[in-house]
Amino acid sequence: MTAKRLTSLKHKIALAFYIILGMALLNGMIAILLSQQLRSEIEHLVGIDVVKVTTALQLAKNSEKLQIITTRLNHYDTEQQRLALLSELTTQWELLLHDSRTLANLETSHKEHAELNSTIDTQLDSLQQLSLLNDLTDSALQAKLQVENIQANLTGMASGFADEMQIQLQQINSHYAPLIAQKKFDAIRVNIQENQKLSTYLHLGEHLFVLLSQVKNASSIVELNQLQRDAMRLVIKMEEIAISFHQNRSIYLDWLSQIKQNMVGDDNLFQLSRNALKSTQIANAHLSYQADAAQVVATFTQNLVNHVEGEIKLAGGELKNDSTAFVVLIFFSGALYCFFIWLTSWHFIAKGIITPVIATRDAMNAIANEKLDTQMPVTDNLELQQMVSSLETLKTYAAQVKAMSETDGLTGCYNRRYLDVQIQRELIYAQEHHMPLGIVMFDIDNFKQFNDRYGHVLGDQCLKQIVNAAKSILQRPTDILARYGGEEFMLLLPSSHLEDAYKIAERLREKIISLEIPHEDSPHSGIVTISAGITCWQEPQRLDINALINQADEALYHAKLTGRNRTETFLNIPARYS
């Protein structure tokens, strides 16, 4: 029966495996067909629409760069910067043309295609005007350079003019004193007039140079014309004064001639400044046209990006719907597939194999952890039932081993190994629950002499009687009696203060006396007696097992030292013993 059932279970598992495999193949075929369809839609989306939006975004980026360059062309500092900006402007228009033509080739809408062609025409026109803008900018720069040269020349002339006029004033004044001494009043009058005219001439000249220096700061042609008229009036006045001089007339006329060379004629200061302003204004107008064209392209590009994004969203929505249908189908197929797997696993594997195995494992762990009251699992599987039977045998052996490892073979009380483990646990428990732990260590007085006189057989019987007497006075299940070594024993008394432990030790000592075990070598009425040492752990003492045992041992030693057949506490030991 069992063999047949096992064989049938194998057939059922094989059948379930084939069903699951067939469903997996069916799901795989459906997934492949749908994925091929989705792949073709994605390739179309990536191959055309994504290229369009990528190119449109690149076009928008280049349009922004174009606007930045046109703005910077109005605020360049050096000729090298101007040339670099014009070169960048040309490059940006060429990039815009390339991207626009790429979009025109990809665009299928007639309306969008016409708008792209219009934008391309605007870009071509702006690119062709760059050569004119370059020429105008060159003209303005050349005119400004000539104006700067004339200004530098006039600055030198202004310094020389002031020095020369001062020299002339000094010469006139040097003739003044001798004329007064000679009383040549007509000459004195003439000298004074010359001095006044020269001062006026010097003042007009200084004013003229100030006006000429203001030309470089003029921002309009009207302002330049007004400066030129004011300067010419000053020149005319200075000519009138120069002609009226009696002495050194040629010097003054020569200075005026040098100044007028920069004010009249071809390429004079004012004409060059007007040419520079005109060229700059025209160039700025062309720059404004370039900026306007860039703004038009940027606006169109943004609209184009929005349009392409709309197309992609539409295509993406269709793709999303298809993918959602694909996911739903795969989900339901996968759910059905998982249901069959679960059914097979639960019925044939989990219920018949895994659950009994887990129960057997838990029982083995419990036995390994010395929980010998663990119930054995029940199973109808032959192999597992054999394991359970073996586990029952192991449980019996474990109980025997546990008893042997924890119990003293002679007396039947706990041994030292169990005591070492249990005292650690009791101390930790006492600390966690803020409770005391009493310890009584006792041994048989003159036990060596007892063995020597009566022999080890009677000595073993004596030990058993002592243990039975100690067990009889322990009323709580938590109290522990253990053989510490030889004829030494220890009582662990949880939740017991020093006074409680002392009372129990005294009851035990009196109980041993009442047994009246003969011991002729005992000084205490010829019977067996015990000595006991008491200590107690309680907060806030340090949690130290060795120190606690040493305290009990010292108390026991003091009890023996002071006559035996007595109980001593660690607190009562004199300082020389503690």
JSON list of N, CA and C in Angstrom, two decimals, residues 62-74 85-94 96-97 119 121-137 281-299:
[
{"chain": "A", "resi": 62, "resn": "ASN", "atom": "N", "xyz": [20.26, 75.76, -30.44]},
{"chain": "A", "resi": 62, "resn": "ASN", "atom": "CA", "xyz": [21.09, 76.63, -31.29]},
{"chain": "A", "resi": 62, "resn": "ASN", "atom": "C", "xyz": [20.48, 78.02, -31.44]},
{"chain": "A", "resi": 63, "resn": "SER", "atom": "N", "xyz": [19.12, 78.10, -31.42]},
{"chain": "A", "resi": 63, "resn": "SER", "atom": "CA", "xyz": [18.46, 79.42, -31.49]},
{"chain": "A", "resi": 63, "resn": "SER", "atom": "C", "xyz": [18.78, 80.24, -30.25]},
{"chain": "A", "resi": 64, "resn": "GLU", "atom": "N", "xyz": [18.78, 79.60, -29.10]},
{"chain": "A", "resi": 64, "resn": "GLU", "atom": "CA", "xyz": [19.15, 80.32, -27.87]},
{"chain": "A", "resi": 64, "resn": "GLU", "atom": "C", "xyz": [20.59, 80.81, -27.92]},
{"chain": "A", "resi": 65, "resn": "LYS", "atom": "N", "xyz": [21.49, 79.97, -28.43]},
{"chain": "A", "resi": 65, "resn": "LYS", "atom": "CA", "xyz": [22.89, 80.39, -28.56]},
{"chain": "A", "resi": 65, "resn": "LYS", "atom": "C", "xyz": [23.00, 81.57, -29.53]},
{"chain": "A", "resi": 66, "resn": "LEU", "atom": "N", "xyz": [22.19, 81.55, -30.59]},
{"chain": "A", "resi": 66, "resn": "LEU", "atom": "CA", "xyz": [22.22, 82.64, -31.57]},
{"chain": "A", "resi": 66, "resn": "LEU", "atom": "C", "xyz": [21.80, 83.95, -30.93]},
{"chain": "A", "resi": 67, "resn": "GLN", "atom": "N", "xyz": [20.78, 83.92, -30.10]},
{"chain": "A", "resi": 67, "resn": "GLN", "atom": "CA", "xyz": [20.35, 85.14, -29.42]},
{"chain": "A", "resi": 67, "resn": "GLN", "atom": "C", "xyz": [21.43, 85.66, -28.47]},
{"chain": "A", "resi": 68, "resn": "ILE", "atom": "N", "xyz": [22.11, 84.75, -27.81]},
{"chain": "A", "resi": 68, "resn": "ILE", "atom": "CA", "xyz": [23.18, 85.17, -26.89]},
{"chain": "A", "resi": 68, "resn": "ILE", "atom": "C", "xyz": [24.31, 85.84, -27.65]},
{"chain": "A", "resi": 69, "resn": "ILE", "atom": "N", "xyz": [24.67, 85.27, -28.82]},
{"chain": "A", "resi": 69, "resn": "ILE", "atom": "CA", "xyz": [25.77, 85.84, -29.61]},
{"chain": "A", "resi": 69, "resn": "ILE", "atom": "C", "xyz": [25.41, 87.23, -30.11]},
{"chain": "A", "resi": 70, "resn": "THR", "atom": "N", "xyz": [24.18, 87.42, -30.62]},
{"chain": "A", "resi": 70, "resn": "THR", "atom": "CA", "xyz": [23.77, 88.74, -31.11]},
{"chain": "A", "resi": 70, "resn": "THR", "atom": "C", "xyz": [23.78, 89.78, -29.99]},
{"chain": "A", "resi": 71, "resn": "THR", "atom": "N", "xyz": [23.45, 89.35, -28.78]},
{"chain": "A", "resi": 71, "resn": "THR", "atom": "CA", "xyz": [23.51, 90.28, -27.64]},
{"chain": "A", "resi": 71, "resn": "THR", "atom": "C", "xyz": [24.95, 90.65, -27.31]},
{"chain": "A", "resi": 72, "resn": "ARG", "atom": "N", "xyz": [25.84, 89.68, -27.34]},
{"chain": "A", "resi": 72, "resn": "ARG", "atom": "CA", "xyz": [27.26, 89.94, -27.01]},
{"chain": "A", "resi": 72, "resn": "ARG", "atom": "C", "xyz": [27.94, 90.79, -28.08]},
{"chain": "A", "resi": 73, "resn": "LEU", "atom": "N", "xyz": [27.44, 90.78, -29.33]},
{"chain": "A", "resi": 73, "resn": "LEU", "atom": "CA", "xyz": [28.05, 91.61, -30.38]},
{"chain": "A", "resi": 73, "resn": "LEU", "atom": "C", "xyz": [27.85, 93.10, -30.14]},
{"chain": "A", "resi": 74, "resn": "ASN", "atom": "N", "xyz": [26.92, 93.46, -29.29]},
{"chain": "A", "resi": 74, "resn": "ASN", "atom": "CA", "xyz": [26.72, 94.87, -28.95]},
{"chain": "A", "resi": 74, "resn": "ASN", "atom": "C", "xyz": [27.61, 95.33, -27.81]},
{"chain": "A", "resi": 85, "resn": "LEU", "atom": "N", "xyz": [33.05, 86.53, -32.37]},
{"chain": "A", "resi": 85, "resn": "LEU", "atom": "CA", "xyz": [31.59, 86.52, -32.27]},
{"chain": "A", "resi": 85, "resn": "LEU", "atom": "C", "xyz": [30.93, 86.42, -33.64]},
{"chain": "A", "resi": 86, "resn": "LEU", "atom": "N", "xyz": [31.47, 87.13, -34.62]},
{"chain": "A", "resi": 86, "resn": "LEU", "atom": "CA", "xyz": [30.91, 87.04, -35.97]},
{"chain": "A", "resi": 86, "resn": "LEU", "atom": "C", "xyz": [31.08, 85.63, -36.53]},
{"chain": "A", "resi": 87, "resn": "SER", "atom": "N", "xyz": [32.24, 85.01, -36.24]},
{"chain": "A", "resi": 87, "resn": "SER", "atom": "CA", "xyz": [32.47, 83.64, -36.70]},
{"chain": "A", "resi": 87, "resn": "SER", "atom": "C", "xyz": [31.47, 82.68, -36.03]},
{"chain": "A", "resi": 88, "resn": "GLU", "atom": "N", "xyz": [31.24, 82.86, -34.72]},
{"chain": "A", "resi": 88, "resn": "GLU", "atom": "CA", "xyz": [30.26, 82.03, -34.02]},
{"chain": "A", "resi": 88, "resn": "GLU", "atom": "C", "xyz": [28.86, 82.26, -34.58]},
{"chain": "A", "resi": 89, "resn": "LEU", "atom": "N", "xyz": [28.53, 83.51, -34.89]},
{"chain": "A", "resi": 89, "resn": "LEU", "atom": "CA", "xyz": [27.21, 83.81, -35.44]},
{"chain": "A", "resi": 89, "resn": "LEU", "atom": "C", "xyz": [27.00, 83.08, -36.78]},
{"chain": "A", "resi": 90, "resn": "THR", "atom": "N", "xyz": [28.04, 83.09, -37.63]},
{"chain": "A", "resi": 90, "resn": "THR", "atom": "CA", "xyz": [27.95, 82.38, -38.91]},
{"chain": "A", "resi": 90, "resn": "THR", "atom": "C", "xyz": [27.76, 80.88, -38.69]},
{"chain": "A", "resi": 91, "resn": "THR", "atom": "N", "xyz": [28.52, 80.32, -37.75]},
{"chain": "A", "resi": 91, "resn": "THR", "atom": "CA", "xyz": [28.42, 78.89, -37.46]},
{"chain": "A", "resi": 91, "resn": "THR", "atom": "C", "xyz": [27.03, 78.51, -36.96]},
{"chain": "A", "resi": 92, "resn": "GLN", "atom": "N", "xyz": [26.46, 79.36, -36.08]},
{"chain": "A", "resi": 92, "resn": "GLN", "atom": "CA", "xyz": [25.15, 79.06, -35.53]},
{"chain": "A", "resi": 92, "resn": "GLN", "atom": "C", "xyz": [24.07, 79.09, -36.61]},
{"chain": "A", "resi": 93, "resn": "TRP", "atom": "N", "xyz": [24.16, 80.07, -37.54]},
{"chain": "A", "resi": 93, "resn": "TRP", "atom": "CA", "xyz": [23.17, 80.11, -38.63]},
{"chain": "A", "resi": 93, "resn": "TRP", "atom": "C", "xyz": [23.30, 78.87, -39.51]},
{"chain": "A", "resi": 94, "resn": "GLU", "atom": "N", "xyz": [24.52, 78.43, -39.75]},
{"chain": "A", "resi": 94, "resn": "GLU", "atom": "CA", "xyz": [24.72, 77.22, -40.56]},
{"chain": "A", "resi": 94, "resn": "GLU", "atom": "C", "xyz": [24.16, 75.98, -39.86]},
{"chain": "A", "resi": 96, "resn": "LEU", "atom": "N", "xyz": [21.69, 76.00, -37.69]},
{"chain": "A", "resi": 96, "resn": "LEU", "atom": "CA", "xyz": [20.24, 76.13, -37.76]},
{"chain": "A", "resi": 96, "resn": "LEU", "atom": "C", "xyz": [19.72, 75.69, -39.12]},
{"chain": "A", "resi": 97, "resn": "LEU", "atom": "N", "xyz": [20.41, 76.08, -40.19]},
{"chain": "A", "resi": 97, "resn": "LEU", "atom": "CA", "xyz": [20.01, 75.67, -41.54]},
{"chain": "A", "resi": 97, "resn": "LEU", "atom": "C", "xyz": [20.04, 74.15, -41.69]},
{"chain": "A", "resi": 119, "resn": "THR", "atom": "N", "xyz": [10.98, 79.41, -42.62]},
{"chain": "A", "resi": 119, "resn": "THR", "atom": "CA", "xyz": [12.05, 79.63, -41.63]},
{"chain": "A", "resi": 119, "resn": "THR", "atom": "C", "xyz": [13.43, 79.47, -42.27]},
{"chain": "A", "resi": 121, "resn": "ASP", "atom": "N", "xyz": [14.19, 80.15, -45.37]},
{"chain": "A", "resi": 121, "resn": "ASP", "atom": "CA", "xyz": [14.44, 81.37, -46.16]},
{"chain": "A", "resi": 121, "resn": "ASP", "atom": "C", "xyz": [14.92, 82.51, -45.25]},
{"chain": "A", "resi": 122, "resn": "THR", "atom": "N", "xyz": [14.30, 82.62, -44.08]},
{"chain": "A", "resi": 122, "resn": "THR", "atom": "CA", "xyz": [14.73, 83.66, -43.12]},
{"chain": "A", "resi": 122, "resn": "THR", "atom": "C", "xyz": [16.17, 83.44, -42.68]},
{"chain": "A", "resi": 123, "resn": "GLN", "atom": "N", "xyz": [16.52, 82.21, -42.45]},
{"chain": "A", "resi": 123, "resn": "GLN", "atom": "CA", "xyz": [17.88, 81.89, -42.02]},
{"chain": "A", "resi": 123, "resn": "GLN", "atom": "C", "xyz": [18.90, 82.17, -43.13]},
{"chain": "A", "resi": 124, "resn": "LEU", "atom": "N", "xyz": [18.55, 81.84, -44.37]},
{"chain": "A", "resi": 124, "resn": "LEU", "atom": "CA", "xyz": [19.46, 82.12, -45.50]},
{"chain": "A", "resi": 124, "resn": "LEU", "atom": "C", "xyz": [19.68, 83.61, -45.67]},
{"chain": "A", "resi": 125, "resn": "ASP", "atom": "N", "xyz": [18.58, 84.39, -45.55]},
{"chain": "A", "resi": 125, "resn": "ASP", "atom": "CA", "xyz": [18.70, 85.85, -45.69]},
{"chain": "A", "resi": 125, "resn": "ASP", "atom": "C", "xyz": [19.58, 86.42, -44.59]},
{"chain": "A", "resi": 126, "resn": "SER", "atom": "N", "xyz": [19.39, 85.93, -43.34]},
{"chain": "A", "resi": 126, "resn": "SER", "atom": "CA", "xyz": [20.22, 86.44, -42.23]},
{"chain": "A", "resi": 126, "resn": "SER", "atom": "C", "xyz": [21.68, 86.05, -42.43]},
{"chain": "A", "resi": 127, "resn": "LEU", "atom": "N", "xyz": [21.93, 84.86, -42.95]},
{"chain": "A", "resi": 127, "resn": "LEU", "atom": "CA", "xyz": [23.31, 84.42, -43.18]},
{"chain": "A", "resi": 127, "resn": "LEU", "atom": "C", "xyz": [23.98, 85.26, -44.26]},
{"chain": "A", "resi": 128, "resn": "GLN", "atom": "N", "xyz": [23.22, 85.63, -45.30]},
{"chain": "A", "resi": 128, "resn": "GLN", "atom": "CA", "xyz": [23.79, 86.44, -46.38]},
{"chain": "A", "resi": 128, "resn": "GLN", "atom": "C", "xyz": [24.12, 87.86, -45.92]},
{"chain": "A", "resi": 129, "resn": "GLN", "atom": "N", "xyz": [23.38, 88.37, -44.94]},
{"chain": "A", "resi": 129, "resn": "GLN", "atom": "CA", "xyz": [23.62, 89.73, -44.46]},
{"chain": "A", "resi": 129, "resn": "GLN", "atom": "C", "xyz": [24.82, 89.81, -43.53]},
{"chain": "A", "resi": 130, "resn": "LEU", "atom": "N", "xyz": [25.38, 88.70, -43.16]},
{"chain": "A", "resi": 130, "resn": "LEU", "atom": "CA", "xyz": [26.50, 88.73, -42.24]},
{"chain": "A", "resi": 130, "resn": "LEU", "atom": "C", "xyz": [27.73, 89.40, -42.87]},
{"chain": "A", "resi": 131, "resn": "SER", "atom": "N", "xyz": [27.92, 89.23, -44.19]},
{"chain": "A", "resi": 131, "resn": "SER", "atom": "CA", "xyz": [29.08, 89.88, -44.84]},
{"chain": "A", "resi": 131, "resn": "SER", "atom": "C", "xyz": [28.94, 91.40, -44.76]},
{"chain": "A", "resi": 132, "resn": "LEU", "atom": "N", "xyz": [27.71, 91.95, -44.99]},
{"chain": "A", "resi": 132, "resn": "LEU", "atom": "CA", "xyz": [27.49, 93.39, -44.87]},
{"chain": "A", "resi": 132, "resn": "LEU", "atom": "C", "xyz": [27.71, 93.85, -43.44]},
{"chain": "A", "resi": 133, "resn": "LEU", "atom": "N", "xyz": [27.23, 93.08, -42.47]},
{"chain": "A", "resi": 133, "resn": "LEU", "atom": "CA", "xyz": [27.45, 93.42, -41.06]},
{"chain": "A", "resi": 133, "resn": "LEU", "atom": "C", "xyz": [28.93, 93.45, -40.73]},
{"chain": "A", "resi": 134, "resn": "ASN", "atom": "N", "xyz": [29.67, 92.53, -41.31]},
{"chain": "A", "resi": 134, "resn": "ASN", "atom": "CA", "xyz": [31.11, 92.49, -41.07]},
{"chain": "A", "resi": 134, "resn": "ASN", "atom": "C", "xyz": [31.79, 93.73, -41.64]},
{"chain": "A", "resi": 135, "resn": "ASP", "atom": "N", "xyz": [31.38, 94.15, -42.87]},
{"chain": "A", "resi": 135, "resn": "ASP", "atom": "CA", "xyz": [31.96, 95.35, -43.49]},
{"chain": "A", "resi": 135, "resn": "ASP", "atom": "C", "xyz": [31.63, 96.60, -42.67]},
{"chain": "A", "resi": 136, "resn": "LEU", "atom": "N", "xyz": [30.38, 96.72, -42.23]},
{"chain": "A", "resi": 136, "resn": "LEU", "atom": "CA", "xyz": [29.99, 97.89, -41.45]},
{"chain": "A", "resi": 136, "resn": "LEU", "atom": "C", "xyz": [30.76, 97.95, -40.13]},
{"chain": "A", "resi": 137, "resn": "THR", "atom": "N", "xyz": [30.92, 96.82, -39.53]},
{"chain": "A", "resi": 137, "resn": "THR", "atom": "CA", "xyz": [31.66, 96.80, -38.26]},
{"chain": "A", "resi": 137, "resn": "THR", "atom": "C", "xyz": [33.12, 97.18, -38.47]},
{"chain": "A", "resi": 281, "resn": "GLN", "atom": "N", "xyz": [25.61, 102.62, -36.01]},
{"chain": "A", "resi": 281, "resn": "GLN", "atom": "CA", "xyz": [24.16, 102.58, -35.97]},
{"chain": "A", "resi": 281, "resn": "GLN", "atom": "C", "xyz": [23.58, 101.60, -36.99]},
{"chain": "A", "resi": 282, "resn": "ILE", "atom": "N", "xyz": [24.17, 101.64, -38.21]},
{"chain": "A", "resi": 282, "resn": "ILE", "atom": "CA", "xyz": [23.69, 100.70, -39.24]},
{"chain": "A", "resi": 282, "resn": "ILE", "atom": "C", "xyz": [23.99, 99.26, -38.83]},
{"chain": "A", "resi": 283, "resn": "ALA", "atom": "N", "xyz": [25.22, 99.03, -38.28]},
{"chain": "A", "resi": 283, "resn": "ALA", "atom": "CA", "xyz": [25.56, 97.69, -37.82]},
{"chain": "A", "resi": 283, "resn": "ALA", "atom": "C", "xyz": [24.63, 97.23, -36.71]},
{"chain": "A", "resi": 284, "resn": "ASN", "atom": "N", "xyz": [24.29, 98.15, -35.80]},
{"chain": "A", "resi": 284, "resn": "ASN", "atom": "CA", "xyz": [23.36, 97.79, -34.72]},
{"chain": "A", "resi": 284, "resn": "ASN", "atom": "C", "xyz": [21.99, 97.45, -35.27]},
{"chain": "A", "resi": 285, "resn": "ALA", "atom": "N", "xyz": [21.60, 98.19, -36.34]},
{"chain": "A", "resi": 285, "resn": "ALA", "atom": "CA", "xyz": [20.31, 97.87, -36.97]},
{"chain": "A", "resi": 285, "resn": "ALA", "atom": "C", "xyz": [20.33, 96.46, -37.55]},
{"chain": "A", "resi": 286, "resn": "HIS", "atom": "N", "xyz": [21.45, 96.13, -38.20]},
{"chain": "A", "resi": 286, "resn": "HIS", "atom": "CA", "xyz": [21.56, 94.79, -38.74]},
{"chain": "A", "resi": 286, "resn": "HIS", "atom": "C", "xyz": [21.62, 93.74, -37.63]},
{"chain": "A", "resi": 287, "resn": "LEU", "atom": "N", "xyz": [22.30, 94.10, -36.52]},
{"chain": "A", "resi": 287, "resn": "LEU", "atom": "CA", "xyz": [22.32, 93.18, -35.38]},
{"chain": "A", "resi": 287, "resn": "LEU", "atom": "C", "xyz": [20.92, 92.97, -34.82]},
{"chain": "A", "resi": 288, "resn": "SER", "atom": "N", "xyz": [20.15, 94.06, -34.78]},
{"chain": "A", "resi": 288, "resn": "SER", "atom": "CA", "xyz": [18.77, 93.94, -34.32]},
{"chain": "A", "resi": 288, "resn": "SER", "atom": "C", "xyz": [17.97, 93.03, -35.23]},
{"chain": "A", "resi": 289, "resn": "TYR", "atom": "N", "xyz": [18.26, 93.16, -36.55]},
{"chain": "A", "resi": 289, "resn": "TYR", "atom": "CA", "xyz": [17.57, 92.28, -37.49]},
{"chain": "A", "resi": 289, "resn": "TYR", "atom": "C", "xyz": [17.96, 90.82, -37.24]},
{"chain": "A", "resi": 290, "resn": "GLN", "atom": "N", "xyz": [19.27, 90.64, -36.97]},
{"chain": "A", "resi": 290, "resn": "GLN", "atom": "CA", "xyz": [19.73, 89.27, -36.67]},
{"chain": "A", "resi": 290, "resn": "GLN", "atom": "C", "xyz": [19.05, 88.75, -35.41]},
{"chain": "A", "resi": 291, "resn": "ALA", "atom": "N", "xyz": [18.94, 89.60, -34.38]},
{"chain": "A", "resi": 291, "resn": "ALA", "atom": "CA", "xyz": [18.30, 89.19, -33.13]},
{"chain": "A", "resi": 291, "resn": "ALA", "atom": "C", "xyz": [16.83, 88.88, -33.35]},
{"chain": "A", "resi": 292, "resn": "ASP", "atom": "N", "xyz": [16.16, 89.75, -34.17]},
{"chain": "A", "resi": 292, "resn": "ASP", "atom": "CA", "xyz": [14.74, 89.49, -34.46]},
{"chain": "A", "resi": 292, "resn": "ASP", "atom": "C", "xyz": [14.56, 88.18, -35.21]},
{"chain": "A", "resi": 293, "resn": "ALA", "atom": "N", "xyz": [15.46, 87.94, -36.16]},
{"chain": "A", "resi": 293, "resn": "ALA", "atom": "CA", "xyz": [15.39, 86.68, -36.90]},
{"chain": "A", "resi": 293, "resn": "ALA", "atom": "C", "xyz": [15.62, 85.49, -35.98]},
{"chain": "A", "resi": 294, "resn": "ALA", "atom": "N", "xyz": [16.57, 85.64, -35.06]},
{"chain": "A", "resi": 294, "resn": "ALA", "atom": "CA", "xyz": [16.82, 84.56, -34.11]},
{"chain": "A", "resi": 294, "resn": "ALA", "atom": "C", "xyz": [15.61, 84.32, -33.22]},
{"chain": "A", "resi": 295, "resn": "GLN", "atom": "N", "xyz": [14.93, 85.42, -32.83]},
{"chain": "A", "resi": 295, "resn": "GLN", "atom": "CA", "xyz": [13.73, 85.27, -32.00]},
{"chain": "A", "resi": 295, "resn": "GLN", "atom": "C", "xyz": [12.62, 84.57, -32.77]},
{"chain": "A", "resi": 296, "resn": "VAL", "atom": "N", "xyz": [12.48, 84.93, -34.06]},
{"chain": "A", "resi": 296, "resn": "VAL", "atom": "CA", "xyz": [11.47, 84.27, -34.90]},
{"chain": "A", "resi": 296, "resn": "VAL", "atom": "C", "xyz": [11.75, 82.77, -35.00]},
{"chain": "A", "resi": 297, "resn": "VAL", "atom": "N", "xyz": [13.02, 82.44, -35.23]},
{"chain": "A", "resi": 297, "resn": "VAL", "atom": "CA", "xyz": [13.39, 81.03, -35.34]},
{"chain": "A", "resi": 297, "resn": "VAL", "atom": "C", "xyz": [13.16, 80.31, -34.00]},
{"chain": "A", "resi": 298, "resn": "ALA", "atom": "N", "xyz": [13.49, 80.97, -32.90]},
{"chain": "A", "resi": 298, "resn": "ALA", "atom": "CA", "xyz": [13.31, 80.34, -31.59]},
{"chain": "A", "resi": 298, "resn": "ALA", "atom": "C", "xyz": [11.83, 80.08, -31.30]},
{"chain": "A", "resi": 299, "resn": "THR", "atom": "N", "xyz": [10.98, 81.08, -31.66]},
{"chain": "A", "resi": 299, "resn": "THR", "atom": "CA", "xyz": [9.53, 80.91, -31.45]},
{"chain": "A", "resi": 299, "resn": "THR", "atom": "C", "xyz": [8.98, 79.77, -32.29]}
]
